[in-house]
Every structure is written in structure tokens, then in C-alpha cells.
Amino acid sequence: MIFEIILALIIGILAGTLTGLIPGLHVNLLALILLSLIPKFPNLSILPLVTFIISMSITHTVNNTIPAIFLGAPEEDTFLSILPGHKLLLEGKGYEAIILTIYGSLLALLLIIIISPVYILILPSIYSSIKLLIPYILIFISIYLILREEKPLTSIIVFLLAGLLGILTFNLPINEPLMPLLTGLFGLSALTISIKNKINLPKQIISPLNKIKISKTEFKKTTLAAILSAPICSFLPGIGAGHAALISSETIPQTNRSFLILLGSLNTIVMGLSFVTIYSINKARSGSAMAVQKILESFTLSNLIFFIFIILISGIISAIIAIKLTKIFSKILNKINYNILSIIISIFLIILTYIVSSSIGILILATASSLGIYCISTNTRRINLMGSLIIPTIIFYLTI
Amino acid sequence: MQKTSKKALITTLFLLLILTIYFIEQLPLTLNNSSEIENLKNNQIILTQGKIIKEQTFLNKKILTLNNSIILECECPKEESLLNQNITSTAILNTFNKPSLKVLKLTLQNK
């Protein structure tokens, strides 16, 4: 059994690295495909299967900022990393930006251990009240987000149009609706502006790891923000790392660098706690957690301790792999003309959207991209584009 | 940049209009049996007909099983039984967690 578990851990880390690096290939989808295949292999043991899913999911969250920052191809948990990530990339610090998110994932491993016991104790009693409070928290944050803008009118336009686009996207018959929506709003729009302005990417600096540091104040702010927001965004459907990042960064202001660490940590904490949620309230909020819940007949405390151990091991190994991969991709990036690369990536994203989400996906991608361009060209903060997720979530929680 | 922003806003509004029209004017797909559900996408609007052979009430919903084994979730009045009725229904597919068909419109064929 031990050999099977170690093998499952290794394969899980490899699979998670792959899903993290390839835009559009989501770990939840793979977990659910695996779940559907299980009846065909009745001799498979439960623990190695669950080990595979957990290690794959955690590894995915460590690696998925690499395409988000280097290619502008985000997922629902990484799209906000594009904003400061792209800025640092244009300063030749793309490597540093990704390393900061990996630091965040490592911080998350520690926070998962600290938060889990409290989470298990408190969650069953606060679950219903938080569920009722979520739409009002989001309404409050949205108003705050708009009012603190220099140009509130433009900000309202961006926020509401993004909201309308989100509502339409989530109600159309389309595979992976988030892919064209987020790629357009945060990825393709910035790439288009880069191509139009013929931006040349400076040489990417590969700094030694001991030179990539943040101040103690930034570290404290990031940790506090993650502790405050991640638990409330880890057990409700439709609420994820993006929402957590918005809530926490609007309440505890972050610098670009600390925001990247925060995003990396939220991404991993939200995934890690989704497994703890099954034990605590018997509810699965992600595809991976749902697969684990269905495989396990009963979820015991010893299972939970074992799974947290798997989260730790896979998190540490995948961070080492992610650092190596980031270095390789940075070197590759230095050898390519960024303008040509932007054109190639844009074409790749359009083709990928068509393959994954068909022609409606292309229409959503085009709409989202032009809204993203409008947002950039009016100098409105791109966080207002979060209306695409916030408004549908508010409607969802107010109508259930 | 001002020119770009104007163009981008007009393009966004135009594309949003197309998406809205597409959303409103979606044509339903005809569903003949439950196995066809697997090939459909989330939010697909479907049209189905059949005889209700089983009717269960769950919270404020009715779960209706048709003779072609299609199961519909309907927020219909609890008092009125639909058992053994021939119906035509427009429903929307929700693939989250477990695929389910939520009734948008239900008409009795023999009325």
C-alpha cells in the first residue's frame, strides 16, 4: 500500500504540473473524469486514488500562475495575478512575480495546518450565517471598490458591463465558461494593447531565491489577509480565491509583490481547505473535493490528517518543480521577440477557446477582450472587471 | 487612448447585444431519452414530451419521471397531481454536481 501511495503521489504531482501549465486543462475536470472511470477498475485502492487527486490538485495551484503571468492565460483562481504579474513582467521581473506566488503557496501550506483545526470546530456553526452574509459582503465590497476610484462613473460602467457579460456567460450553453471570459478580460485584452503599442519585453532577470524577499510588514499583511479571507471563501460554491483576494486586498491594502504572495497562498489554501470542508460539513465545493467525497465511503479524522500530510508533501515538491520550470520558461522568454510571442499567444488563446468552448466561446472572448481594452485605455483599475464574477455570485446567493 | 476607449466601448456594447439576443433566442434541442443528456452542455435548453409515470414531492419541488426515463424538476403547485398526464416541457440543463433538468414551461397535452 505504501508503494502505491508514493506512486500515486508522484503521478499526481506530474499530472498537476501538466494541468497547471496547460491553459484550459482544469484539475477539476480531470478529477471528475477519473471518478467516472473508477467503476471500470474495481481493484483500485481508495487511498492511492485520493492521494492522486489531492496531490494533483495542490500541484495545480502551485503551477497555474506560470501561464497566467507569462502568457496572460488565467483560470478563475489566478486571473488577478495577471495584473501585478504583467506589470512586473514588463519590468523584466516575470520570474520574480511567479516566485512570489510560489512563496505564497508555501505559506499556504503552513496556514492550512494552522487554520484547519479552528475551521473544523467553527465551520458547522457559522456555515448558514456566512452563506446568508456573503451577498451583502460582496455588495459592500463592490460599492467600496467603485467609490474609491478616481473616475467612479467609468468604474461603474466597467463593473456593470462586466457583470452583464458574466451573467450572460454563466447562462449560455458553453463548456468551461470561465476560460473565454477571464482570458478575454485579463489576458487577451492586455496582449492586444501590448501588440498595438509594440511593447518590447525587457530581458527577464533570474534573481537568486535569497534575493527575492518581502518586508516583514508586507509578510504580516499578506498572512493576515489570507487568514481572514480564505476560510470564508473555501466552503461556498461560486466563491473562490478571486473573491477572497478582492475582499482581503480591499480591506488590508497590499503592494504588488505582497498581492502576488497573497494570490498564491489563497489559491492553495482554498483548494486545501476544500478537502477539510468535506470532513467538517460534508460538502464539496470543488470538482476535486467532490471526487474525493464520492470515492471515500466515510471521511475519518485519520483520513484528514493523512490528507493534510499529502497536501504538505505535494505542495513542497511541486514548489521545487515550479521554481525550476519558471527558470526554464524565463530563459526561453529571453530568446523570443515579445511582440511576435504576444501574437502567437493571442492566436493560441483564440484557437484554444474555440476548441474548449466553441464559437459562443469566441464571441464571449471577443466581448471580454474589448471590455478589457476599454478598461485599460480609460485607466480604470482592472479589478473592476471582477464584476463579471461578483454580480452573478450576488444574484446566485440572493436567489437560492 | 481616448479613440481606442470609444471604439472598445462601442464594440463591447455591440457584442453584448449580440450575446443577449443569442441568449434570448436560443432554440431548444429536442430530447428523446435520458441517455442523450450526457452529450449536452450546461444551460442547454431542451424540449421534451412524454407521460408522467412517477411523481415525487421534494421540499418545494416536484420530481417528475417520464415514460422515456427523463427526470424533470418542477416548481409546480403541490396540490395538483400530474401523474399519468401527457406533457410537453421546455427545461434547462444544470450539470453542476448531478445533471438535472429544471422545468421552464410545462403544458398538458390533453388539455
Coordinates of C-alpha atoms in Angstrom, one line a residue:
Chain A
M1 CA 0.0 0.0 0.0
I2 CA 2.8 2.4 0.9
F3 CA 4.4 1.9 -2.5
E4 CA 1.0 2.5 -4.2
I5 CA 0.6 5.8 -2.2
I6 CA 4.0 7.0 -3.1
L7 CA 3.5 6.2 -6.8
A8 CA 0.1 7.9 -6.7
L9 CA 1.7 11.0 -5.1
I10 CA 4.4 11.2 -7.8
I11 CA 1.9 10.7 -10.7
G12 CA -0.4 13.2 -9.0
I13 CA 2.4 15.8 -8.9
L14 CA 3.3 15.2 -12.6
A15 CA -0.4 15.4 -13.6
G16 CA -0.9 18.6 -11.6
T17 CA 2.2 20.2 -13.1
L18 CA 0.8 19.4 -16.6
T19 CA -2.7 20.8 -15.8
G20 CA -1.2 23.8 -14.1
L21 CA 0.9 24.6 -17.2
I22 CA -1.6 24.0 -19.9
P23 CA -4.3 26.7 -20.0
G24 CA -7.8 25.3 -20.3
L25 CA -7.0 22.0 -18.8
H26 CA -8.5 22.2 -15.3
V27 CA -7.8 19.8 -12.5
N28 CA -11.5 19.6 -11.5
L29 CA -12.2 18.3 -14.9
L30 CA -9.5 15.6 -14.7
A31 CA -10.7 14.6 -11.2
L32 CA -14.3 14.1 -12.4
I33 CA -13.1 12.1 -15.5
L34 CA -11.1 9.9 -13.1
L35 CA -14.2 9.5 -10.9
S36 CA -16.2 8.3 -13.9
L37 CA -13.5 5.8 -14.8
I38 CA -13.3 4.2 -11.3
P39 CA -16.1 1.6 -11.8
K40 CA -14.1 0.2 -14.7
F41 CA -11.2 -0.6 -12.3
P42 CA -12.8 -2.3 -9.3
N43 CA -9.4 -3.4 -7.9
L44 CA -8.1 0.1 -7.3
S45 CA -7.4 1.0 -3.7
I46 CA -9.2 4.1 -2.3
L47 CA -6.2 5.8 -0.5
P48 CA -3.9 5.9 -3.5
L49 CA -6.7 7.3 -5.7
V50 CA -7.5 10.0 -3.2
T51 CA -3.7 10.7 -2.8
F52 CA -3.5 11.2 -6.6
I53 CA -6.4 13.6 -6.7
I54 CA -5.2 15.7 -3.7
S55 CA -1.5 15.9 -4.9
M56 CA -2.7 16.7 -8.4
S57 CA -5.0 19.5 -7.2
I58 CA -2.4 21.1 -4.9
T59 CA 0.3 20.9 -7.5
H60 CA -2.0 22.5 -10.0
T61 CA -2.5 25.5 -7.7
V62 CA 1.3 25.9 -7.3
N63 CA 1.9 25.9 -11.1
N64 CA -1.1 27.6 -12.6
T65 CA 0.3 31.1 -12.1
I66 CA 3.1 30.3 -14.7
P67 CA 0.9 30.5 -17.8
A68 CA -1.2 33.3 -16.1
I69 CA 1.8 35.6 -15.8
F70 CA 4.0 34.6 -18.7
L71 CA 1.2 34.0 -21.3
G72 CA -1.8 36.0 -19.9
A73 CA -3.8 32.8 -19.8
P74 CA -5.6 32.7 -16.5
E75 CA -8.1 30.5 -14.6
E76 CA -10.7 31.5 -12.1
D77 CA -8.1 31.3 -9.3
T78 CA -5.2 33.1 -11.0
F79 CA -6.7 35.8 -13.2
L80 CA -5.9 38.6 -10.7
S81 CA -2.2 37.6 -10.7
I82 CA -2.1 38.9 -14.3
L83 CA -2.5 42.4 -13.1
P84 CA 0.6 42.9 -10.9
G85 CA 2.3 39.9 -12.7
H86 CA 2.1 41.5 -16.1
K87 CA 3.4 44.8 -14.7
L88 CA 6.5 43.0 -13.2
L89 CA 6.9 41.0 -16.5
L90 CA 7.2 44.3 -18.4
E91 CA 9.9 45.4 -15.9
G92 CA 11.8 42.2 -16.5
K93 CA 10.7 40.7 -13.3
G94 CA 8.3 38.0 -14.5
Y95 CA 10.5 35.3 -12.8
E96 CA 10.2 37.2 -9.5
A97 CA 6.5 37.6 -9.9
I98 CA 5.9 33.8 -10.2
I99 CA 8.4 33.0 -7.4
L100 CA 6.4 35.3 -5.2
T101 CA 3.2 33.3 -5.9
I102 CA 5.1 30.1 -5.2
Y103 CA 6.2 31.6 -1.9
G104 CA 2.5 32.3 -1.3
S105 CA 1.7 28.6 -1.9
L106 CA 4.4 27.6 0.6
L107 CA 2.9 30.0 3.1
A108 CA -0.4 28.5 2.4
L109 CA 0.8 25.0 3.5
L110 CA 1.6 26.4 6.9
L111 CA -1.6 28.3 7.1
I112 CA -3.7 25.2 6.2
I113 CA -2.2 23.4 9.2
I114 CA -2.9 26.4 11.5
I115 CA -6.4 27.1 10.1
S116 CA -7.8 23.6 9.7
P117 CA -8.4 22.8 13.4
V118 CA -10.2 26.1 14.0
Y119 CA -12.0 25.7 10.7
I120 CA -13.3 22.2 11.7
L121 CA -14.5 23.5 15.0
I122 CA -16.2 26.6 13.9
L123 CA -17.4 25.9 10.4
P124 CA -20.5 23.8 11.2
S125 CA -21.9 26.5 13.4
I126 CA -21.2 29.5 11.1
Y127 CA -21.9 27.9 7.8
S128 CA -25.5 29.0 7.4
S129 CA -24.9 32.6 8.6
I130 CA -21.9 33.1 6.4
K131 CA -23.9 31.8 3.4
L132 CA -26.6 34.5 4.1
L133 CA -24.0 37.2 4.6
I134 CA -21.9 36.5 1.5
P135 CA -24.0 38.5 -1.0
Y136 CA -24.1 41.5 1.4
I137 CA -20.3 41.4 1.9
L138 CA -19.9 41.3 -1.9
I139 CA -22.3 44.2 -2.4
F140 CA -20.5 46.3 0.2
I141 CA -17.1 45.5 -1.3
S142 CA -18.3 46.3 -4.8
I143 CA -19.6 49.7 -3.7
Y144 CA -16.4 50.4 -1.9
L145 CA -14.4 49.3 -5.0
I146 CA -16.3 51.8 -7.2
L147 CA -16.3 54.7 -4.8
R148 CA -12.6 54.7 -4.2
E149 CA -11.9 55.1 -7.9
E150 CA -10.8 58.4 -9.4
K151 CA -13.3 58.1 -12.1
P152 CA -16.3 56.4 -10.4
L153 CA -18.6 56.7 -13.5
T154 CA -16.2 54.8 -15.8
S155 CA -15.7 52.4 -13.0
I156 CA -19.4 51.8 -12.7
I157 CA -19.7 51.3 -16.4
V158 CA -16.9 48.7 -16.4
F159 CA -18.2 46.9 -13.3
L160 CA -21.8 46.7 -14.6
L161 CA -20.9 45.7 -18.2
A162 CA -18.6 43.0 -16.8
G163 CA -21.4 41.9 -14.6
L164 CA -23.8 41.7 -17.6
L165 CA -21.2 39.7 -19.5
G166 CA -20.7 37.4 -16.5
I167 CA -24.5 36.8 -16.2
L168 CA -24.8 36.0 -19.9
T169 CA -21.7 33.8 -19.9
F170 CA -22.9 31.7 -17.0
N171 CA -26.3 31.2 -18.6
L172 CA -25.3 30.2 -22.1
P173 CA -24.7 26.6 -23.1
I174 CA -21.0 26.5 -23.2
N175 CA -18.1 24.3 -21.9
E176 CA -15.7 25.9 -19.4
P177 CA -17.4 29.4 -19.5
L178 CA -14.7 30.9 -17.3
M179 CA -12.0 30.3 -19.8
P180 CA -13.1 32.8 -22.6
L181 CA -14.4 35.2 -20.0
L182 CA -11.3 35.5 -17.9
T183 CA -8.8 35.1 -20.8
G184 CA -10.6 38.0 -22.6
L185 CA -11.0 40.3 -19.7
F186 CA -7.5 39.9 -18.2
G187 CA -5.3 38.1 -20.8
L188 CA -6.1 38.8 -24.4
S189 CA -7.0 42.5 -23.8
A190 CA -3.6 43.2 -22.3
L191 CA -1.8 41.3 -25.1
T192 CA -3.7 43.3 -27.7
I193 CA -2.7 46.6 -26.1
S194 CA 0.9 45.2 -26.0
I195 CA 0.8 44.3 -29.7
K196 CA -0.7 47.7 -30.6
N197 CA 1.9 49.6 -28.6
K198 CA 4.7 47.3 -29.9
I199 CA 5.9 46.7 -26.3
N200 CA 9.3 45.1 -26.1
L201 CA 9.8 42.8 -23.2
P202 CA 13.0 43.6 -21.3
K203 CA 15.4 40.7 -20.5
Q204 CA 13.9 38.7 -17.7
I205 CA 16.1 38.8 -14.6
I206 CA 16.6 35.5 -12.9
S207 CA 17.4 36.6 -9.4
P208 CA 18.8 34.1 -6.8
L209 CA 16.0 33.0 -4.5
N210 CA 17.6 34.6 -1.4
K211 CA 17.3 38.0 -3.2
I212 CA 13.6 37.7 -3.7
K213 CA 12.3 38.9 -0.4
I214 CA 9.5 40.9 1.0
S215 CA 9.5 43.1 4.1
K216 CA 8.2 41.9 7.5
T217 CA 5.2 44.4 7.2
E218 CA 4.2 43.0 3.8
F219 CA 4.5 39.5 5.1
K220 CA 2.3 40.2 8.1
K221 CA -0.3 42.0 5.9
T222 CA -0.4 39.1 3.5
T223 CA -0.7 36.5 6.2
L224 CA -3.4 38.4 8.0
A225 CA -5.3 38.9 4.7
A226 CA -5.1 35.3 3.8
I227 CA -6.2 34.1 7.3
L228 CA -9.2 36.5 7.2
S229 CA -10.5 35.8 3.8
A230 CA -9.5 32.3 2.8
P231 CA -11.7 30.4 5.3
I232 CA -14.9 32.2 4.3
C233 CA -14.2 31.6 0.6
S234 CA -13.3 28.0 0.9
F235 CA -16.6 26.3 1.5
L236 CA -19.2 28.1 -0.6
P237 CA -19.9 27.2 -4.2
G238 CA -19.2 30.1 -6.6
I239 CA -16.8 31.8 -4.2
G240 CA -13.1 31.2 -4.7
A241 CA -9.6 32.6 -4.5
G242 CA -10.5 35.5 -6.7
H243 CA -13.3 36.7 -4.3
A244 CA -11.0 36.1 -1.3
A245 CA -8.3 38.2 -2.9
L246 CA -10.7 41.0 -3.7
I247 CA -12.2 41.0 -0.1
S248 CA -8.8 40.8 1.6
S249 CA -6.9 43.3 -0.7
E250 CA -9.7 45.9 -0.4
T251 CA -9.7 45.6 3.4
I252 CA -6.0 45.2 4.0
P253 CA -4.2 47.2 1.2
Q254 CA -1.4 45.2 -0.5
T255 CA 1.6 46.2 -2.6
N256 CA 2.1 44.5 -6.0
R257 CA 4.6 42.0 -4.5
S258 CA 2.6 41.2 -1.4
F259 CA -0.6 40.8 -3.6
L260 CA 1.2 38.2 -5.6
I261 CA 2.1 36.2 -2.5
L262 CA -1.5 36.7 -1.2
L263 CA -2.9 35.3 -4.5
G264 CA -0.5 32.3 -4.5
S265 CA -1.4 31.5 -0.9
L266 CA -5.2 31.9 -1.4
N267 CA -5.1 29.7 -4.5
T268 CA -3.6 26.9 -2.5
I269 CA -5.4 27.5 0.8
V270 CA -8.8 27.5 -0.9
M271 CA -8.0 24.2 -2.6
G272 CA -6.5 22.6 0.5
L273 CA -9.4 23.7 2.7
S274 CA -12.0 22.4 0.2
F275 CA -10.8 18.9 1.3
V276 CA -11.1 19.8 5.0
T277 CA -14.6 21.1 4.3
I278 CA -15.8 17.6 3.4
Y279 CA -14.7 16.4 6.8
S280 CA -16.2 19.4 8.6
I281 CA -19.6 19.9 7.0
N282 CA -19.7 17.0 4.4
K283 CA -20.0 19.4 1.5
A284 CA -17.7 19.6 -1.6
R285 CA -17.1 23.0 -3.2
S286 CA -14.7 22.0 -6.0
G287 CA -14.6 19.2 -8.6
S288 CA -11.6 17.6 -6.9
A289 CA -13.3 17.7 -3.4
M290 CA -16.4 16.2 -4.9
A291 CA -14.3 13.4 -6.4
V292 CA -12.7 12.7 -3.1
Q293 CA -16.0 12.8 -1.3
K294 CA -17.5 10.3 -3.7
I295 CA -14.5 7.9 -3.5
L296 CA -14.4 7.8 0.3
E297 CA -17.2 5.9 1.9
S298 CA -16.6 7.6 5.2
F299 CA -14.2 10.5 6.0
T300 CA -12.5 10.0 9.3
L301 CA -10.1 12.2 11.3
S302 CA -7.2 9.9 10.5
N303 CA -8.1 10.3 6.8
L304 CA -8.0 14.0 7.2
I305 CA -4.6 14.0 9.0
F306 CA -3.2 11.8 6.2
F307 CA -4.6 14.1 3.5
I308 CA -3.1 17.2 5.2
F309 CA 0.2 15.3 5.1
I310 CA -0.3 14.7 1.4
I311 CA -1.1 18.4 0.9
L312 CA 2.2 19.3 2.6
I313 CA 4.4 16.9 0.7
S314 CA 2.9 17.6 -2.7
G315 CA 3.0 21.3 -2.0
I316 CA 6.7 21.3 -1.1
I317 CA 7.8 19.1 -4.0
S318 CA 5.6 20.9 -6.6
A319 CA 7.1 24.3 -5.4
I320 CA 10.6 23.0 -6.1
I321 CA 9.5 21.8 -9.6
A322 CA 7.6 25.1 -10.2
I323 CA 10.8 27.2 -9.4
K324 CA 12.8 25.1 -11.8
L325 CA 10.1 25.4 -14.5
T326 CA 9.8 29.2 -14.0
K327 CA 13.6 29.5 -14.5
I328 CA 13.4 27.4 -17.8
F329 CA 10.5 29.5 -19.1
S330 CA 12.2 32.8 -18.2
K331 CA 15.2 31.7 -20.2
I332 CA 13.0 30.8 -23.2
L333 CA 11.2 34.1 -22.9
N334 CA 14.5 36.0 -23.1
K335 CA 15.3 34.4 -26.5
I336 CA 12.0 35.4 -28.2
N337 CA 10.7 38.7 -29.5
Y338 CA 7.8 39.6 -27.2
N339 CA 5.7 41.2 -29.9
I340 CA 5.9 38.1 -32.0
L341 CA 5.3 36.0 -28.9
S342 CA 2.2 38.1 -28.0
I343 CA 0.8 37.5 -31.5
I344 CA 1.5 33.7 -31.2
I345 CA 0.0 33.5 -27.7
S346 CA -3.1 35.5 -28.8
I347 CA -3.7 33.1 -31.8
F348 CA -3.1 30.2 -29.4
L349 CA -5.7 31.5 -26.9
I350 CA -8.2 32.1 -29.7
I351 CA -7.7 28.5 -31.0
L352 CA -7.8 27.0 -27.5
T353 CA -11.1 28.9 -26.7
Y354 CA -12.6 27.6 -29.9
I355 CA -11.6 24.0 -29.1
V356 CA -12.8 24.2 -25.5
S357 CA -15.8 26.5 -25.7
S358 CA -16.8 26.5 -29.4
S359 CA -18.0 29.5 -31.4
I360 CA -20.0 31.0 -28.5
G361 CA -16.7 31.0 -26.5
I362 CA -15.1 33.1 -29.3
L363 CA -18.0 35.6 -29.0
I364 CA -17.5 35.8 -25.2
L365 CA -13.8 36.1 -25.7
A366 CA -14.2 39.0 -28.2
T367 CA -16.7 40.8 -25.9
A368 CA -14.5 40.3 -22.8
S369 CA -11.4 41.4 -24.6
S370 CA -12.9 44.6 -25.9
L371 CA -14.3 45.4 -22.4
G372 CA -10.8 44.7 -21.0
I373 CA -9.3 47.1 -23.6
Y374 CA -11.9 49.7 -22.7
C375 CA -10.9 49.3 -19.0
I376 CA -7.1 49.6 -19.7
S377 CA -7.5 52.5 -22.2
T378 CA -9.6 54.6 -19.7
N379 CA -7.0 53.9 -16.9
T380 CA -9.7 52.3 -14.8
R381 CA -8.4 49.7 -12.3
R382 CA -8.8 46.3 -13.9
I383 CA -10.1 44.8 -10.6
N384 CA -13.4 46.4 -11.6
L385 CA -13.7 43.7 -14.2
M386 CA -14.3 41.4 -11.2
G387 CA -17.9 42.5 -11.7
S388 CA -18.1 39.6 -14.1
L389 CA -17.8 37.2 -11.2
I390 CA -19.2 39.3 -8.3
I391 CA -22.6 40.3 -9.9
P392 CA -23.5 36.7 -10.9
T393 CA -22.4 35.5 -7.4
I394 CA -24.5 38.1 -5.7
I395 CA -27.6 37.2 -7.8
F396 CA -26.9 33.4 -7.1
Y397 CA -26.8 33.9 -3.3
L398 CA -29.8 36.2 -3.2
T399 CA -32.0 33.9 -5.2
I400 CA -31.2 30.5 -3.7
Chain B
M1 CA -6.1 56.3 -26.0
Q2 CA -9.4 58.2 -26.0
K3 CA -10.1 57.0 -29.5
T4 CA -9.3 53.4 -28.5
S5 CA -11.6 53.6 -25.5
K6 CA -14.5 54.9 -27.5
K7 CA -14.0 52.1 -30.1
A8 CA -13.7 49.5 -27.4
L9 CA -16.8 50.6 -25.6
I10 CA -18.9 50.6 -28.8
T11 CA -17.6 47.2 -29.7
T12 CA -18.3 45.9 -26.2
L13 CA -21.9 47.2 -26.3
F14 CA -22.5 45.8 -29.8
L15 CA -21.1 42.3 -28.9
L16 CA -23.1 42.3 -25.6
L17 CA -26.2 43.0 -27.7
I18 CA -25.4 40.0 -29.9
L19 CA -24.8 37.8 -26.8
T20 CA -28.1 39.0 -25.3
I21 CA -30.0 38.3 -28.5
Y22 CA -28.4 34.8 -28.7
F23 CA -29.3 34.2 -25.0
I24 CA -33.0 35.2 -25.5
E25 CA -33.4 33.5 -28.9
Q26 CA -31.8 30.1 -28.0
L27 CA -33.6 27.3 -29.8
P28 CA -34.4 24.3 -27.6
L29 CA -33.0 20.9 -28.5
T30 CA -35.4 18.0 -28.6
L31 CA -34.5 15.4 -26.0
N32 CA -36.0 11.9 -26.6
N33 CA -34.4 9.9 -23.7
S34 CA -32.3 10.4 -20.6
S35 CA -29.1 9.0 -22.2
E36 CA -28.9 12.0 -24.5
I37 CA -28.3 14.3 -21.6
E38 CA -24.7 13.2 -21.3
N39 CA -23.9 14.9 -24.6
L40 CA -25.4 18.2 -23.7
K41 CA -23.8 21.3 -22.2
N42 CA -24.7 23.1 -19.0
N43 CA -27.6 25.7 -19.5
Q44 CA -28.8 23.9 -22.7
I45 CA -32.5 24.5 -23.2
I46 CA -34.3 21.3 -24.2
L47 CA -37.8 20.4 -25.3
T48 CA -39.2 17.0 -24.3
Q49 CA -42.5 15.2 -24.2
G50 CA -43.9 12.1 -22.6
K51 CA -46.2 10.6 -20.0
I52 CA -45.5 11.2 -16.3
I53 CA -45.2 7.8 -14.7
K54 CA -43.8 8.8 -11.3
E55 CA -44.3 12.0 -9.2
Q56 CA -42.4 12.8 -6.1
T57 CA -42.5 16.0 -3.9
F58 CA -39.2 17.2 -2.5
L59 CA -39.2 20.4 -0.5
N60 CA -40.9 22.9 -2.8
K61 CA -40.2 20.9 -6.0
K62 CA -41.8 18.1 -7.8
I63 CA -39.6 15.4 -9.4
L64 CA -41.4 14.1 -12.4
T65 CA -40.3 10.9 -14.2
L66 CA -41.4 10.5 -17.8
N67 CA -42.0 7.2 -19.6
N68 CA -38.8 7.9 -21.6
S69 CA -36.9 7.9 -18.3
I70 CA -36.3 11.6 -18.4
I71 CA -36.5 13.2 -15.0
L72 CA -37.7 16.8 -14.6
E73 CA -37.5 19.1 -11.6
C74 CA -40.5 21.4 -11.5
E75 CA -41.6 24.1 -9.1
C76 CA -45.3 23.3 -9.9
P77 CA -48.2 23.6 -7.4
K78 CA -48.0 20.7 -4.9
E79 CA -51.8 20.3 -4.8
E80 CA -52.3 19.4 -8.4
S81 CA -51.2 15.8 -9.4
L82 CA -49.6 15.4 -12.8
L83 CA -49.4 11.6 -12.6
N84 CA -50.4 9.8 -15.8
Q85 CA -50.6 13.1 -17.7
N86 CA -49.0 13.6 -21.1
I87 CA -46.9 16.7 -21.1
T88 CA -44.7 18.8 -23.3
S89 CA -42.0 20.7 -21.4
T90 CA -39.2 23.2 -22.0
A91 CA -36.4 22.7 -19.4
I92 CA -32.9 23.9 -18.8
L93 CA -30.0 21.6 -18.0
N94 CA -27.9 22.1 -14.9
T95 CA -24.8 20.0 -14.9
F96 CA -23.4 21.2 -11.5
N97 CA -22.9 18.2 -9.2
K98 CA -25.6 15.9 -10.7
P99 CA -27.2 16.7 -14.1
S100 CA -30.8 17.9 -13.6
L101 CA -33.5 19.4 -15.9
K102 CA -35.3 22.3 -14.4
V103 CA -38.7 23.0 -16.0
L104 CA -39.2 26.4 -17.5
K105 CA -42.5 25.7 -19.1
L106 CA -44.9 22.7 -18.9
T107 CA -48.0 22.1 -20.9
L108 CA -50.5 19.3 -20.6
Q109 CA -51.1 17.7 -24.0
N110 CA -54.6 16.5 -23.3
K111 CA -55.9 19.9 -22.2

